[in-house]
Each structure stands twice: as C-alpha cells, then as structure tokens.
Amino acid sequence: MIDVSCVEQGRWERRPGVRFSPSREVLSTSVRKKMALKVADSRSRGRSFAADQIEVWDEVAARLGHSGTSTRSSAYADYVAARQHDVRDFTASFQPLPDQVGFVAAIGGAIAGLETIGRPEAFARAFAGLVRAYAIDAVDAELVKQRGTARNGARRFEAPEPFLRALAAAPADASASLGLGEDVRLDDGQVAGCALVAGDVVHLTAFPCEMV
C-alpha cells in the first residue's frame, strides 16, 4: 500500500455524473515541500510515509484564497487551471539540455529548490512537469507579496553554490522505501530533501528550510 494525499477537500461533493480521472499536473513546489517535511517527520518517528492530510488541504485552501480562485470542491486542479495561461508562457522558455539530469530553481532572486533524476532520458520526460511545479509558485509570487498572504519564509540562498554546499553537508537518514531501493531523507535545519536511491539516485528533490 502506498500512502497518498488528497488535494481536493470537497472531492465527494462534486456534481453528479462527473467522472474522476488522473491528473497530469505536478503539485507546486511549495505544496510538495510541505508534504515532504511532514513525511520526513513521520518517518523519523518510525511511522508511515503519510503526510498530514489536514495541512495539505490547508495549503491548497491558502493558495486558492490568496489567488481569488473560485472552486466548488477546493480542488488544486482549479487553482492550476486559473493560472494556465501564465504558466504556459513561463514554461515555454525552458527546454532540457542533452544529458541534463537536474536543475536548481530560483524565484524572486532566492533559491527555491533542486530536482535531479539519475538518467537523462528519464529527466527529459519529467522535465516539463517539474518546471511547471516551480512555475506555479513563480507566477504567484508577486500576487502573494501584494496581498500579504505569505506565511513562513524560507531560508534565503541567493546563489546555488551555498545551497548545494549545505545540501552536501546535511546528514542523511536512510530506510527501506515502499518499493525498490531506499528512501533517504536529508535535513540540517538549513536545507531538507528526500531521495529514492536504488544503486544510484533515482530522484532527489531538495529545498531551503523555513526560518523559525
């Protein structure tokens, strides 16, 4: 059994006759970050890979609220749809390079996160979705600032090098994953991340921690 989180609080209240189907959307970096930190906390206590479902819904609700998005079921998909045009324009500027396996993203002059996938062909397939995850936060950044709806701020790294050095020095905690390989969690108070490792790194995502 694989732990998952729901991003549509009113899912079962949708209109009769509407069929559910998988979404191709990738969660925004900010929501993924919240979930990763909660899963890491759960794993550190010897518990499951589950995130805090209420906190996930709260994060989606906050995004819907500050963006003024109207939705019947508090659906993350509606939040993304409201930004479709801006996100499409943003992501059109980015294409994977030959043999590329990762990137460090910055939003508003501060490092937002890192993504790396061990094989270039796999990275190329995932690239568009990963860029969209950061683009959603990027197009919202100015709106969040204007409306004063930002909450805890992330620790500020203005260049990749200090962020990568902090990540390389962060202690790692490995445990069996739900499938193949090991689940690895990194956290030193400045940066945090999670990875699936099966011989080599399958996927690593990392980000600055929030300041207390």
Coordinates of N, CA and C in Angstrom, one line a residue:
M1 N 0.8 -1.2 0.0 CA 0.0 0.0 0.0 C 0.9 1.2 0.0
I2 N 0.6 2.2 -0.9 CA 1.4 3.4 -1.0 C 0.5 4.6 -0.4
D3 N 1.1 5.3 0.5 CA 0.5 6.5 1.2 C 0.3 7.6 0.1
V4 N -0.8 8.2 0.1 CA -1.0 9.4 -0.8 C -1.8 10.4 -0.1
S5 N -1.8 11.6 -0.6 CA -2.6 12.7 -0.1 C -3.6 13.3 -1.1
C6 N -4.7 13.7 -0.6 CA -5.8 14.2 -1.4 C -5.6 15.7 -1.5
V7 N -5.8 16.3 -2.7 CA -5.6 17.8 -2.9 C -7.0 18.4 -3.4
E8 N -8.1 17.7 -3.0 CA -9.4 18.2 -3.4 C -10.3 17.9 -2.2
Q9 N -10.4 18.8 -1.2 CA -11.1 18.6 0.0 C -12.6 18.2 -0.2
G10 N -13.2 18.8 -1.2 CA -14.6 18.5 -1.4 C -14.8 17.5 -2.6
R11 N -13.9 16.6 -2.7 CA -14.0 15.7 -3.9 C -15.3 15.0 -4.0
W12 N -15.8 14.5 -2.9 CA -17.0 13.7 -3.0 C -18.3 14.5 -3.0
E13 N -18.2 15.8 -3.1 CA -19.3 16.7 -3.3 C -19.4 17.3 -4.7
R14 N -18.7 16.7 -5.6 CA -18.8 17.2 -7.0 C -20.1 16.9 -7.6
R15 N -20.4 17.5 -8.7 CA -21.7 17.4 -9.4 C -21.9 15.9 -9.8
P16 N -23.1 15.4 -9.8 CA -23.5 14.1 -10.2 C -23.1 13.9 -11.7
G17 N -22.6 12.7 -12.0 CA -22.2 12.4 -13.4 C -20.8 12.8 -13.8
V18 N -20.1 13.5 -12.9 CA -18.7 13.9 -13.2 C -17.8 12.7 -12.9
R19 N -17.1 12.3 -13.9 CA -16.2 11.2 -13.7 C -14.8 11.6 -13.3
F20 N -14.2 10.9 -12.3 CA -12.9 11.2 -11.8 C -11.9 10.6 -12.8
S21 N -10.8 11.3 -13.0 CA -9.7 10.8 -13.9 C -8.4 11.3 -13.4
P22 N -7.3 10.6 -13.7 CA -6.0 11.0 -13.2 C -5.6 12.4 -13.8
S23 N -4.9 13.2 -13.0 CA -4.4 14.5 -13.4 C -3.0 14.4 -13.9
R24 N -2.6 15.2 -14.9 CA -1.2 15.2 -15.3 C -0.4 16.3 -14.6
E25 N -1.1 17.0 -13.7 CA -0.4 18.1 -13.1 C 0.5 17.6 -12.0
V26 N 1.6 18.4 -11.8 CA 2.5 18.2 -10.7 C 2.2 19.2 -9.6
L27 N 2.2 18.8 -8.4 CA 2.0 19.8 -7.3 C 3.0 20.9 -7.3
S28 N 2.6 22.1 -7.0 CA 3.5 23.2 -6.9 C 4.6 22.8 -5.9
T29 N 5.8 23.5 -6.0 CA 6.9 23.2 -5.2 C 6.6 23.4 -3.7
S30 N 5.8 24.5 -3.4 CA 5.5 24.8 -2.0 C 4.7 23.8 -1.4
V31 N 3.7 23.2 -2.1 CA 2.9 22.1 -1.5 C 3.7 20.9 -1.4
R32 N 4.5 20.5 -2.4 CA 5.3 19.3 -2.3 C 6.3 19.4 -1.1
K33 N 6.8 20.6 -0.9 CA 7.7 20.9 0.2 C 7.1 20.6 1.6
K34 N 5.9 21.1 1.7 CA 5.1 20.9 3.0 C 4.9 19.4 3.2
M35 N 4.5 18.7 2.2 CA 4.3 17.3 2.3 C 5.5 16.5 2.6
A36 N 6.7 16.9 1.9 CA 7.9 16.2 2.2 C 8.4 16.3 3.6
L37 N 8.2 17.5 4.2 CA 8.6 17.8 5.5 C 7.8 16.9 6.5
K38 N 6.5 16.8 6.3 CA 5.6 16.1 7.1 C 5.9 14.6 7.0
V39 N 6.2 14.1 5.8 CA 6.6 12.7 5.7 C 7.9 12.4 6.4
A40 N 8.9 13.3 6.3 CA 10.1 13.1 6.9 C 10.0 13.1 8.5
D41 N 9.1 13.9 9.0 CA 8.8 13.9 10.4 C 8.2 12.6 10.8
S42 N 7.2 12.1 10.0 CA 6.6 10.8 10.3 C 7.6 9.7 10.3
R43 N 8.5 9.7 9.3 CA 9.5 8.6 9.2 C 10.4 8.7 10.4
S44 N 10.8 9.9 10.8 CA 11.8 10.0 11.9 C 11.2 9.4 13.2
R45 N 9.9 9.3 13.3 CA 9.2 8.8 14.5 C 8.9 7.3 14.3
G46 N 9.4 6.7 13.2 CA 9.2 5.3 12.9 C 7.8 5.0 12.4
R47 N 7.1 6.0 11.8 CA 5.8 5.8 11.4 C 5.7 5.7 9.8
S48 N 4.6 5.9 9.2 CA 4.4 5.6 7.8 C 4.9 6.8 7.0
F49 N 4.7 6.6 5.6 CA 5.1 7.7 4.7 C 4.0 8.7 4.5
A50 N 3.0 8.7 5.3 CA 1.8 9.6 5.2 C 2.2 11.0 5.6
A51 N 1.7 12.0 4.8 CA 1.8 13.4 5.2 C 0.6 13.8 6.0
D52 N 0.5 15.0 6.5 CA -0.6 15.5 7.3 C -1.7 15.9 6.3
Q53 N -2.8 15.1 6.2 CA -3.8 15.4 5.2 C -4.5 16.8 5.5
I54 N -4.7 17.1 6.7 CA -5.4 18.4 7.0 C -4.5 19.6 6.6
E55 N -3.2 19.4 6.8 CA -2.2 20.5 6.4 C -2.1 20.6 4.9
V56 N -2.2 19.5 4.2 CA -2.2 19.6 2.7 C -3.5 20.4 2.3
W57 N -4.6 20.0 2.8 CA -5.8 20.8 2.4 C -5.7 22.3 2.8
D58 N -5.1 22.5 4.0 CA -5.0 23.9 4.4 C -4.1 24.7 3.4
E59 N -3.0 24.0 2.9 CA -2.1 24.7 2.0 C -2.8 25.0 0.7
V60 N -3.6 24.0 0.2 CA -4.3 24.2 -1.1 C -5.3 25.4 -0.9
A61 N -6.0 25.4 0.3 CA -7.0 26.4 0.6 C -6.4 27.8 0.6
A62 N -5.2 27.9 1.2 CA -4.5 29.1 1.3 C -4.1 29.6 -0.1
R63 N -3.7 28.7 -1.0 CA -3.4 29.1 -2.4 C -4.6 29.6 -3.1
L64 N -5.7 28.9 -2.9 CA -7.0 29.3 -3.6 C -7.4 30.6 -3.0
G65 N -7.3 30.9 -1.7 CA -7.7 32.1 -1.1 C -6.9 33.3 -1.6
H66 N -5.6 33.2 -1.5 CA -4.8 34.4 -1.9 C -4.9 34.7 -3.4
S67 N -5.2 33.7 -4.2 CA -5.3 33.9 -5.6 C -6.7 34.3 -6.1
G68 N -7.7 34.2 -5.2 CA -9.0 34.6 -5.5 C -9.7 33.6 -6.4
T69 N -9.2 32.3 -6.4 CA -9.8 31.3 -7.3 C -11.0 30.7 -6.7
S70 N -12.1 30.7 -7.5 CA -13.4 30.1 -7.1 C -13.5 28.7 -7.5
T71 N -13.8 27.8 -6.5 CA -13.9 26.4 -6.8 C -15.0 25.8 -5.9
R72 N -15.7 24.8 -6.4 CA -16.8 24.2 -5.6 C -16.2 23.1 -4.6
S73 N -15.1 22.6 -5.0 CA -14.6 21.4 -4.2 C -13.2 21.6 -3.6
S74 N -12.8 22.9 -3.6 CA -11.4 23.2 -3.1 C -10.4 22.3 -3.8
A75 N -10.5 22.3 -5.1 CA -9.6 21.5 -5.9 C -8.3 22.2 -6.3
Y76 N -7.2 21.5 -6.1 CA -5.9 22.1 -6.6 C -5.9 22.2 -8.1
A77 N -6.6 21.3 -8.8 CA -6.7 21.4 -10.3 C -7.3 22.7 -10.7
D78 N -8.3 23.2 -10.0 CA -8.9 24.5 -10.3 C -7.9 25.7 -10.1
Y79 N -7.1 25.6 -9.1 CA -6.1 26.6 -8.8 C -5.1 26.6 -10.0
V80 N -4.7 25.5 -10.4 CA -3.7 25.4 -11.5 C -4.4 25.9 -12.8
A81 N -5.6 25.5 -13.1 CA -6.3 25.9 -14.3 C -6.4 27.5 -14.4
A82 N -6.6 28.1 -13.2 CA -6.7 29.6 -13.2 C -5.4 30.3 -13.6
R83 N -4.3 29.5 -13.6 CA -3.0 30.1 -13.9 C -2.5 29.5 -15.2
Q84 N -3.3 28.8 -15.9 CA -2.8 28.0 -17.1 C -2.0 28.9 -18.1
H85 N -2.6 30.0 -18.4 CA -2.0 30.9 -19.5 C -0.6 31.4 -19.0
D86 N -0.5 31.9 -17.8 CA 0.8 32.4 -17.3 C 1.8 31.3 -17.2
V87 N 1.4 30.2 -16.7 CA 2.3 29.1 -16.5 C 2.8 28.6 -17.9
R88 N 1.9 28.5 -18.9 CA 2.3 28.1 -20.2 C 3.4 29.0 -20.8
D89 N 3.1 30.3 -20.6 CA 4.1 31.3 -21.2 C 5.4 31.1 -20.5
F90 N 5.4 30.9 -19.2 CA 6.6 30.8 -18.4 C 7.4 29.5 -18.8
T91 N 6.8 28.4 -18.9 CA 7.5 27.1 -19.1 C 8.0 27.0 -20.6
A92 N 7.4 27.8 -21.5 CA 7.8 27.7 -22.9 C 9.3 28.1 -23.1
S93 N 9.8 28.9 -22.1 CA 11.2 29.4 -22.2 C 12.2 28.3 -21.8
F94 N 11.8 27.2 -21.3 CA 12.7 26.2 -20.7 C 12.6 24.9 -21.5
Q95 N 13.8 24.3 -21.9 CA 13.9 23.0 -22.5 C 15.1 22.3 -21.9
P96 N 15.0 21.0 -21.8 CA 16.1 20.2 -21.2 C 17.3 20.2 -22.2
L97 N 18.5 20.2 -21.7 CA 19.7 20.1 -22.5 C 20.1 18.7 -22.7
P98 N 20.9 18.4 -23.7 CA 21.3 17.0 -23.9 C 22.1 16.5 -22.6
D99 N 21.8 15.3 -22.1 CA 22.4 14.7 -21.0 C 22.2 15.4 -19.7
Q100 N 21.2 16.4 -19.6 CA 20.9 17.0 -18.4 C 20.2 16.1 -17.4
V101 N 20.6 16.1 -16.1 CA 19.9 15.3 -15.1 C 19.4 16.1 -14.0
G102 N 19.4 17.4 -14.0 CA 18.9 18.1 -12.9 C 18.9 19.6 -13.1
F103 N 18.3 20.4 -12.1 CA 18.4 21.8 -12.1 C 18.2 22.4 -10.7
V104 N 18.7 23.6 -10.5 CA 18.4 24.4 -9.3 C 17.5 25.5 -9.8
A105 N 16.4 25.7 -9.1 CA 15.5 26.7 -9.5 C 15.5 27.9 -8.5
A106 N 15.3 29.1 -9.0 CA 15.3 30.3 -8.1 C 14.0 31.1 -8.5
I107 N 13.4 31.7 -7.5 CA 12.2 32.5 -7.6 C 12.4 33.8 -6.9
G108 N 12.3 34.9 -7.6 CA 12.5 36.2 -6.9 C 13.9 36.4 -6.3
G109 N 14.9 35.9 -7.0 CA 16.3 36.1 -6.5 C 16.7 35.1 -5.4
A110 N 15.9 34.2 -5.0 CA 16.2 33.2 -3.9 C 16.0 31.8 -4.4
I111 N 16.9 30.9 -4.0 CA 16.8 29.5 -4.4 C 15.5 28.9 -3.9
A112 N 14.8 28.3 -4.8 CA 13.5 27.6 -4.4 C 13.7 26.1 -4.2
G113 N 14.6 25.5 -4.9 CA 14.7 24.1 -4.8 C 15.6 23.5 -5.8
L114 N 15.8 22.2 -5.7 CA 16.6 21.4 -6.6 C 15.9 20.1 -7.0
E115 N 16.0 19.7 -8.3 CA 15.5 18.5 -8.8 C 16.6 17.8 -9.5
T116 N 16.8 16.5 -9.3 CA 17.7 15.7 -10.1 C 17.1 14.3 -10.3
I117 N 17.2 13.8 -11.5 CA 16.8 12.4 -11.8 C 18.0 11.7 -12.5
G118 N 18.3 10.5 -12.0 CA 19.6 9.9 -12.4 C 19.9 9.7 -13.8
R119 N 18.9 9.4 -14.6 CA 19.1 9.1 -16.1 C 18.6 10.3 -16.9
P120 N 19.4 10.7 -17.9 CA 19.0 11.8 -18.8 C 17.7 11.6 -19.5
E121 N 17.4 10.4 -20.0 CA 16.2 10.1 -20.7 C 14.9 10.3 -19.7
A122 N 15.1 9.8 -18.5 CA 14.0 9.9 -17.5 C 13.8 11.4 -17.1
F123 N 14.9 12.1 -17.0 CA 14.8 13.5 -16.6 C 14.1 14.3 -17.7
A124 N 14.4 14.0 -19.0 CA 13.8 14.7 -20.1 C 12.3 14.5 -20.1
R125 N 11.9 13.3 -19.7 CA 10.4 13.0 -19.7 C 9.7 13.8 -18.6
A126 N 10.4 13.9 -17.4 CA 9.8 14.6 -16.3 C 10.0 16.1 -16.3
F127 N 10.9 16.6 -17.2 CA 11.3 18.0 -17.1 C 10.1 19.0 -17.1
A128 N 9.2 18.8 -18.1 CA 8.1 19.8 -18.2 C 7.3 19.8 -16.9
G129 N 6.9 18.7 -16.3 CA 6.2 18.7 -15.1 C 6.9 19.3 -14.0
L130 N 8.2 19.1 -13.8 CA 8.9 19.7 -12.7 C 9.0 21.2 -12.9
V131 N 9.3 21.7 -14.1 CA 9.3 23.1 -14.4 C 8.0 23.7 -14.0
R132 N 6.9 23.1 -14.4 CA 5.5 23.6 -14.1 C 5.4 23.7 -12.6
A133 N 5.9 22.8 -11.8 CA 5.7 22.9 -10.4 C 6.4 24.2 -9.8
Y134 N 7.5 24.6 -10.3 CA 8.1 25.8 -9.9 C 7.5 27.0 -10.5
A135 N 7.0 26.9 -11.8 CA 6.4 28.0 -12.5 C 5.1 28.4 -11.8
I136 N 4.3 27.5 -11.2 CA 3.1 27.8 -10.5 C 3.4 28.8 -9.3
D137 N 4.5 28.4 -8.6 CA 4.9 29.3 -7.5 C 5.4 30.6 -8.0
A138 N 6.2 30.6 -9.1 CA 6.8 31.8 -9.6 C 5.7 32.8 -10.1
V139 N 4.7 32.4 -10.8 CA 3.7 33.3 -11.3 C 2.8 33.8 -10.1
D140 N 2.8 33.1 -9.0 CA 2.0 33.5 -7.8 C 2.8 34.5 -6.9
A141 N 4.1 34.5 -7.1 CA 5.0 35.2 -6.1 C 4.6 36.6 -5.9
E142 N 4.4 37.3 -7.0 CA 4.0 38.8 -6.9 C 2.7 39.0 -6.3
L143 N 1.7 38.1 -6.6 CA 0.4 38.2 -6.0 C 0.4 37.9 -4.5
V144 N 1.2 37.0 -4.1 CA 1.3 36.7 -2.7 C 1.9 37.9 -1.9
K145 N 2.9 38.5 -2.6 CA 3.5 39.7 -2.0 C 2.5 40.9 -1.9
Q146 N 1.8 41.1 -2.9 CA 0.8 42.2 -3.0 C -0.3 42.0 -1.9
R147 N -0.8 40.8 -1.8 CA -1.9 40.6 -0.8 C -1.4 40.3 0.6
G148 N -0.1 40.2 0.8 CA 0.4 39.9 2.1 C -0.1 38.6 2.7
T149 N -0.2 37.6 1.8 CA -0.7 36.3 2.3 C 0.4 35.3 2.4
A150 N 1.6 35.7 2.3 CA 2.8 34.8 2.5 C 2.8 34.4 4.0
R151 N 3.2 33.2 4.2 CA 3.4 32.8 5.6 C 4.9 32.7 6.0
N152 N 5.3 31.6 6.6 CA 6.7 31.5 6.9 C 7.6 31.6 5.7
G153 N 8.7 32.3 5.8 CA 9.6 32.5 4.7 C 10.7 31.4 4.8
A154 N 11.1 31.0 3.6 CA 12.2 30.0 3.5 C 13.5 30.7 3.8
R155 N 14.5 30.0 4.3 CA 15.8 30.5 4.5 C 16.4 30.9 3.1
R156 N 17.0 32.1 3.1 CA 17.3 32.7 1.8 C 18.7 32.3 1.3
F157 N 18.8 31.6 0.2 CA 20.1 31.3 -0.5 C 19.9 32.1 -1.8
E158 N 20.9 33.0 -2.1 CA 20.8 33.8 -3.3 C 21.6 33.2 -4.4
A159 N 22.3 32.2 -4.2 CA 23.1 31.5 -5.3 C 23.1 30.0 -5.1
P160 N 23.3 29.3 -6.1 CA 23.3 27.8 -6.0 C 24.4 27.2 -5.1
E161 N 25.6 27.8 -5.2 CA 26.7 27.2 -4.5 C 26.5 27.0 -3.0
P162 N 26.1 28.1 -2.2 CA 25.9 27.9 -0.8 C 24.8 26.8 -0.5
F163 N 23.8 26.9 -1.3 CA 22.7 25.9 -1.1 C 23.2 24.5 -1.4
L164 N 24.0 24.3 -2.4 CA 24.5 22.9 -2.7 C 25.5 22.5 -1.7
R165 N 26.3 23.4 -1.2 CA 27.2 23.0 -0.1 C 26.5 22.6 1.2
A166 N 25.4 23.3 1.5 CA 24.6 23.0 2.7 C 24.0 21.6 2.5
L167 N 23.5 21.4 1.3 CA 22.8 20.1 1.0 C 23.8 18.9 1.1
A168 N 25.0 19.1 0.5 CA 26.1 18.1 0.6 C 26.5 17.8 2.0
A169 N 26.4 18.7 2.9 CA 26.8 18.5 4.3 C 25.7 18.0 5.2
A170 N 24.5 18.0 4.7 CA 23.3 17.7 5.5 C 23.4 16.2 5.9
P171 N 23.1 15.8 7.1 CA 23.0 14.4 7.5 C 21.9 13.7 6.8
A172 N 22.2 12.4 6.4 CA 21.2 11.6 5.7 C 20.7 10.5 6.5
D173 N 19.4 10.2 6.5 CA 18.7 9.1 7.2 C 18.1 8.2 6.2
A174 N 18.5 7.0 6.0 CA 18.0 6.1 5.0 C 17.2 5.0 5.7
S175 N 16.1 4.6 5.0 CA 15.3 3.5 5.4 C 14.7 2.8 4.2
A176 N 14.1 1.6 4.3 CA 13.5 0.9 3.2 C 12.4 1.7 2.6
S177 N 12.3 1.8 1.3 CA 11.2 2.5 0.6 C 10.0 1.6 0.5
L178 N 8.9 2.1 0.0 CA 7.7 1.2 -0.2 C 7.9 0.3 -1.3
G179 N 8.9 0.5 -2.2 CA 9.1 -0.4 -3.3 C 10.6 -0.7 -3.4
L180 N 11.2 -0.6 -4.6 CA 12.6 -0.8 -4.7 C 13.4 0.3 -4.1
G181 N 14.6 -0.1 -3.7 CA 15.6 1.0 -3.2 C 15.3 1.4 -1.8
E182 N 16.0 2.5 -1.5 CA 16.0 3.1 -0.2 C 15.4 4.5 -0.2
D183 N 14.7 4.9 0.8 CA 14.2 6.2 1.0 C 15.2 7.0 1.8
V184 N 15.7 8.1 1.3 CA 16.7 8.9 2.0 C 16.2 10.3 2.3
R185 N 16.3 10.7 3.6 CA 15.8 12.0 4.0 C 17.0 12.8 4.5
L186 N 17.1 14.1 4.0 CA 18.2 15.0 4.4 C 17.6 16.2 5.1
D187 N 18.2 16.6 6.2 CA 17.7 17.8 6.9 C 18.8 18.2 7.9
D188 N 19.2 19.5 7.8 CA 20.1 20.0 8.8 C 19.6 21.4 9.4
G189 N 18.3 21.7 9.2 CA 17.8 23.0 9.6 C 17.9 24.1 8.6
Q190 N 18.9 24.0 7.7 CA 19.0 25.0 6.7 C 18.4 24.5 5.4
V191 N 18.6 23.2 5.1 CA 18.1 22.6 3.8 C 17.5 21.3 4.2
A192 N 16.6 20.8 3.4 CA 16.0 19.5 3.5 C 15.7 18.9 2.2
G193 N 15.6 17.6 2.1 CA 15.4 16.9 0.9 C 15.0 15.5 1.1
C194 N 14.6 14.9 0.0 CA 14.3 13.4 0.0 C 14.7 12.8 -1.3
A195 N 15.1 11.6 -1.3 CA 15.5 10.9 -2.5 C 15.1 9.4 -2.5
L196 N 15.0 8.9 -3.6 CA 14.9 7.4 -3.8 C 16.2 7.0 -4.4
V197 N 16.8 6.1 -3.8 CA 18.1 5.6 -4.2 C 18.1 4.1 -4.4
A198 N 18.4 3.6 -5.6 CA 18.5 2.2 -5.9 C 19.8 2.0 -6.7
G199 N 20.8 1.8 -5.9 CA 22.2 1.8 -6.5 C 22.6 3.2 -6.8
D200 N 22.0 3.9 -7.7 CA 22.2 5.4 -7.9 C 21.0 6.1 -7.5
V201 N 21.1 7.5 -7.6 CA 19.9 8.3 -7.2 C 18.9 8.2 -8.4
V202 N 17.7 7.8 -8.0 CA 16.6 7.7 -9.0 C 16.0 9.1 -9.1
H203 N 15.7 9.7 -7.9 CA 15.1 11.1 -7.9 C 15.5 11.7 -6.6
L204 N 16.0 13.0 -6.6 CA 16.3 13.8 -5.5 C 15.6 15.1 -5.6
T205 N 14.8 15.5 -4.6 CA 14.3 16.8 -4.5 C 14.7 17.5 -3.2
A206 N 15.1 18.7 -3.2 CA 15.6 19.4 -2.0 C 15.2 20.9 -2.1
F207 N 15.2 21.5 -0.9 CA 14.8 22.9 -0.8 C 15.3 23.5 0.4
P208 N 15.3 24.9 0.5 CA 15.7 25.5 1.8 C 14.6 25.3 2.8
C209 N 15.0 25.2 4.1 CA 14.0 25.1 5.2 C 13.4 26.4 5.5
E210 N 12.3 26.4 6.1 CA 11.7 27.6 6.6 C 12.4 28.1 7.8
M211 N 12.5 29.5 7.9 CA 13.1 30.1 9.1 C 12.1 30.1 10.3
V212 N 12.6 29.8 11.4 CA 11.8 29.8 12.6 C 11.7 31.2 13.2

